[in-house]
Amino acid sequence: MATPENKLAFDGGWEYDPAPESTDHVSLKKRYGLFIGGEFTAPQSGRYFDTINPATEEALARVADAGEADVDRAVRAARKAYSERWSRMRPKERGKYIYRIARILQERAREFAAIESLDGGKPIRESRDVDIPLAAAHFFYYAGWADKLDYAFPGRRARPLGVAGQVIPWNFPLLMAAWKIAPALACGNTVVLKPAETTPLTALKLAEVIADADLPPGVVNIVTGAGKTGAAIVEHKGVNKIAFTGSTQVGRLIMRALAGTPKKYTLELGGKAANIIFADAAIDQAVEGIVNGIFFNQGHVCCAGSRLLVQESVADEVIEKLKDRMQTLIVGDPLDKNTDIGAINSRMQLDKIASYLKVGEQEGGAMFQTACRLPKKGYWCPPTIFTGVAQSNRVVQEEIFGPVLAIQTFRDFDEALAKANNTPYGLSGGVWTDKGAKIFRMTSGIRAGVIWANTFNKFDPTAPFGGYKESGVGREGGLHGLDAYVDLGAR
Ligand code: NAP
Ligand code: MG
C-alpha cells in the first residue's frame, strides 16, 4: 500500500504503490579515511563528520575532515605520482587505466546510483539513468583522447600541467568528479579532488574503483572536508591548476586567491537561465521542457531553466497546463522509482529556498505550489512557481537552486532576448519554437554557454559546457575540456 507520507496526494488524483530500489547491493563502511597515495588513511587532523541522508536525516557514514597537513600530504602524493609515473607513462597506457575506471563504474552502476540517491536526495531514476551512465561516459570519452592529443591540438605539443586541485559541489557528485578527473588524467596530470561536504560518498566509492583499476598510487587522491579543505587545495603552492564548480560567491574568493599566481584555473559557477516559449512552439512538449528544466534534480542544477519567459498570447494556456502537470509530480522517497522530485540536499539549502519563497511573496509575486503531503522527516520543497514578478525582483535575478520557477511574459522576439540577457549570469538557456530561423537568432543573441532548442538539460561528454559573465571561466567537456589541462607549445 502506498503510504500517504511519501506520496503525493491531491484532490481527484491517484497514487502509485511504492516501488523502492533495493539497497541490498550497497556496501558502505561506517567510517571513511582520506584516499591518499592509493590507500585510505586516517586524517592527521583527527576529525570526522557525519554525512546525512537528506530524506531521513539519518547518518550514513562518518567521513574524514581533511586539514591543511592532510591536503599537503595529498598534494605531495600527487606530485610524486606525476613525476615518477603518470607523466612518463605512454599515453596509450594511461588511456587503458581510464577505460578500466569507466568499465568498473558501469559494472557497479546500480550500487553507485543507490548511494548517490541516499547521500544527495536525488530520485533514483535520475541517478540511475543520468548521473551514473554520464559519469562512465565521461571516462570512456576522455580515455579515447589520451593517446590522440596530437590530433586535438594539431601542430602543437600538449604537455600536462602537473597536479590538478579540483573542488566540486553537491548537485551531481559523481558526475562532477568524472568531469574533473577524466580529462585531467587523459592529459597526463594527477589529481587532488575534494567532494562537497554533504555528498562525499560516491567520490569515496570512486576511490575504491580507482584502487581496483590499479592506478599507480597517488594519481588520484580524494580528500573530504568542508570549505576550508577546498581553500587549502586552492592555496597550496604545489598545485598547478584549479578546477572549481560551485557558487559564484566562492568562485570570486578563488579568483582572488589565484590572482598573481602561475596556477591555471577553470570556474564553473551559478546560473539563472531563461527558458523561452514562443507562441508557435509545440506547447505540450514545451511544458514537459519547463518541468524538466526546473524540477529535474529538485532544481539543484546550475543550468536549470529557472526563469520562464512565455509569449503573452499563449501565457495563460502554458501556465494552466504547467500547473496541471505539476500536480502529477511525485515528491518523496528518492529511492522510489516513481519519484519525480526527491529531497532537498541539506537543511541549509532548504532554509535558503524557504527564504526565497518569502522574498518572492514580499515582492508581490503570486506563488503556486502543488498540494503535496510531504514526509515528516527530511528536507522537502514542493514544485513552486511565481507569476506576476518583475525583472528587478530577487526571485528573477538571483539563483535559488531549488524547484522554484519565476514566470514572466514577453510580446516579441526583442523583448524576450532583452529579458533573457538581463542577468549577471550566462550559463545556459532554452528556446521553444517551430521556426528554425528564430532558434538561430535567439541562440546567437543569448549570452550563455549552452542553449537548448526544443529540449532542455541534455548533456553529453562531447559537448563543451561553461559560462559567460558571472557563470564562470573556461569550458569543460568535449575537445574544449582538454585545453584546460595542458600547456601548449611548439612541436
Ligand atoms: P559552493 O558553496 O561554492 O561549494 C562548492 C564547493 O566548494 C564545495 O566542495 C565546497 O565545500 C567548496 N568550498 C566552499 N568554500 C570554499 C572556499 N572558500 N574555497 C574553496 N572551496 C570552497 O557551492 P554549493 O552551494 O555547494 O553548490 C551550488 C552552486 O554550484 C550553485 O551556485 C550552482 O550554480 C553551482 N554549480 C555550478 C555548476 C557549473 O557547472 N557551472 C555545476 C554545479 C553547480 P563544502 O561543500 O564542504 O562547503
Ligand atoms: Mg549527504
PDB file of N, CA and C and ligand atoms in Angstrom, residues 49-54 58 60 115-121 170 196-201 345-346, ligand 2:
ATOM      1  N   PHE A  49      33.304  13.796  10.268  1.00  0.00           N
ATOM      2  CA  PHE A  49      31.940  14.338  10.358  1.00  0.00           C
ATOM      3  C   PHE A  49      30.975  13.327   9.747  1.00  0.00           C
ATOM      4  N   ASP A  50      29.682  13.496  10.060  1.00  0.00           N
ATOM      5  CA  ASP A  50      28.665  12.583   9.519  1.00  0.00           C
ATOM      6  C   ASP A  50      28.204  13.071   8.152  1.00  0.00           C
ATOM      7  N   THR A  51      27.987  12.137   7.230  1.00  0.00           N
ATOM      8  CA  THR A  51      27.250  12.511   6.029  1.00  0.00           C
ATOM      9  C   THR A  51      25.835  11.961   6.176  1.00  0.00           C
ATOM     10  N   ILE A  52      24.873  12.829   5.870  1.00  0.00           N
ATOM     11  CA  ILE A  52      23.469  12.604   6.218  1.00  0.00           C
ATOM     12  C   ILE A  52      22.670  12.215   4.982  1.00  0.00           C
ATOM     13  N   ASN A  53      21.680  11.361   5.167  1.00  0.00           N
ATOM     14  CA  ASN A  53      20.692  11.110   4.126  1.00  0.00           C
ATOM     15  C   ASN A  53      19.615  12.200   4.257  1.00  0.00           C
ATOM     16  N   PRO A  54      19.497  13.084   3.289  1.00  0.00           N
ATOM     17  CA  PRO A  54      18.588  14.227   3.450  1.00  0.00           C
ATOM     18  C   PRO A  54      17.114  13.834   3.419  1.00  0.00           C
ATOM     19  N   GLU A  58      19.109  10.716   8.670  1.00  0.00           N
ATOM     20  CA  GLU A  58      19.965   9.751   9.364  1.00  0.00           C
ATOM     21  C   GLU A  58      21.380   9.797   8.805  1.00  0.00           C
ATOM     22  N   LEU A  60      24.710   8.365   7.338  1.00  0.00           N
ATOM     23  CA  LEU A  60      25.034   7.196   6.508  1.00  0.00           C
ATOM     24  C   LEU A  60      26.420   6.655   6.831  1.00  0.00           C
ATOM     25  N   ILE A 115      23.683   4.846  -3.909  1.00  0.00           N
ATOM     26  CA  ILE A 115      24.418   5.676  -2.951  1.00  0.00           C
ATOM     27  C   ILE A 115      24.251   7.162  -3.282  1.00  0.00           C
ATOM     28  N   GLU A 116      24.236   7.484  -4.579  1.00  0.00           N
ATOM     29  CA  GLU A 116      24.035   8.886  -4.955  1.00  0.00           C
ATOM     30  C   GLU A 116      22.692   9.392  -4.441  1.00  0.00           C
ATOM     31  N   SER A 117      21.658   8.547  -4.549  1.00  0.00           N
ATOM     32  CA  SER A 117      20.330   8.959  -4.078  1.00  0.00           C
ATOM     33  C   SER A 117      20.262   9.020  -2.555  1.00  0.00           C
ATOM     34  N   LEU A 118      20.933   8.082  -1.889  1.00  0.00           N
ATOM     35  CA  LEU A 118      20.931   8.078  -0.422  1.00  0.00           C
ATOM     36  C   LEU A 118      21.630   9.318   0.132  1.00  0.00           C
ATOM     37  N   ASP A 119      22.772   9.640  -0.433  1.00  0.00           N
ATOM     38  CA  ASP A 119      23.616  10.702   0.143  1.00  0.00           C
ATOM     39  C   ASP A 119      23.146  12.095  -0.270  1.00  0.00           C
ATOM     40  N   GLY A 120      22.588  12.196  -1.482  1.00  0.00           N
ATOM     41  CA  GLY A 120      22.284  13.528  -2.002  1.00  0.00           C
ATOM     42  C   GLY A 120      20.811  13.856  -2.114  1.00  0.00           C
ATOM     43  N   GLY A 121      19.938  12.821  -2.083  1.00  0.00           N
ATOM     44  CA  GLY A 121      18.498  13.064  -2.123  1.00  0.00           C
ATOM     45  C   GLY A 121      17.874  13.057  -3.506  1.00  0.00           C
ATOM     46  N   TRP A 170      27.596  19.658  -4.636  1.00  0.00           N
ATOM     47  CA  TRP A 170      26.815  18.501  -4.194  1.00  0.00           C
ATOM     48  C   TRP A 170      25.683  18.135  -5.141  1.00  0.00           C
ATOM     49  N   ALA A 196      31.904  17.698  -2.159  1.00  0.00           N
ATOM     50  CA  ALA A 196      31.194  18.585  -1.237  1.00  0.00           C
ATOM     51  C   ALA A 196      30.949  17.881   0.095  1.00  0.00           C
ATOM     52  N   GLU A 197      30.852  18.689   1.131  1.00  0.00           N
ATOM     53  CA  GLU A 197      30.687  18.164   2.493  1.00  0.00           C
ATOM     54  C   GLU A 197      29.448  17.266   2.609  1.00  0.00           C
ATOM     55  N   THR A 198      28.356  17.630   1.915  1.00  0.00           N
ATOM     56  CA  THR A 198      27.105  16.872   2.101  1.00  0.00           C
ATOM     57  C   THR A 198      27.011  15.625   1.216  1.00  0.00           C
ATOM     58  N   THR A 199      27.904  15.492   0.232  1.00  0.00           N
ATOM     59  CA  THR A 199      27.793  14.343  -0.690  1.00  0.00           C
ATOM     60  C   THR A 199      29.156  13.707  -1.001  1.00  0.00           C
ATOM     61  N   PRO A 200      29.851  13.223   0.024  1.00  0.00           N
ATOM     62  CA  PRO A 200      31.193  12.683  -0.240  1.00  0.00           C
ATOM     63  C   PRO A 200      31.218  11.211  -0.667  1.00  0.00           C
ATOM     64  N   LEU A 201      30.067  10.500  -0.546  1.00  0.00           N
ATOM     65  CA  LEU A 201      30.159   9.043  -0.594  1.00  0.00           C
ATOM     66  C   LEU A 201      30.502   8.461  -1.971  1.00  0.00           C
ATOM     67  N   ASN A 345      18.902  18.906  -0.834  1.00  0.00           N
ATOM     68  CA  ASN A 345      20.166  18.292  -0.446  1.00  0.00           C
ATOM     69  C   ASN A 345      20.555  18.452   1.023  1.00  0.00           C
ATOM     70  N   SER A 346      20.207  19.561   1.626  1.00  0.00           N
ATOM     71  CA  SER A 346      20.605  19.757   3.026  1.00  0.00           C
ATOM     72  C   SER A 346      19.637  20.720   3.699  1.00  0.00           C
TER      73      SER A 346
HETATM   74 MG    MG B   2      24.692  13.583   2.421  1.00  0.00          MG
END
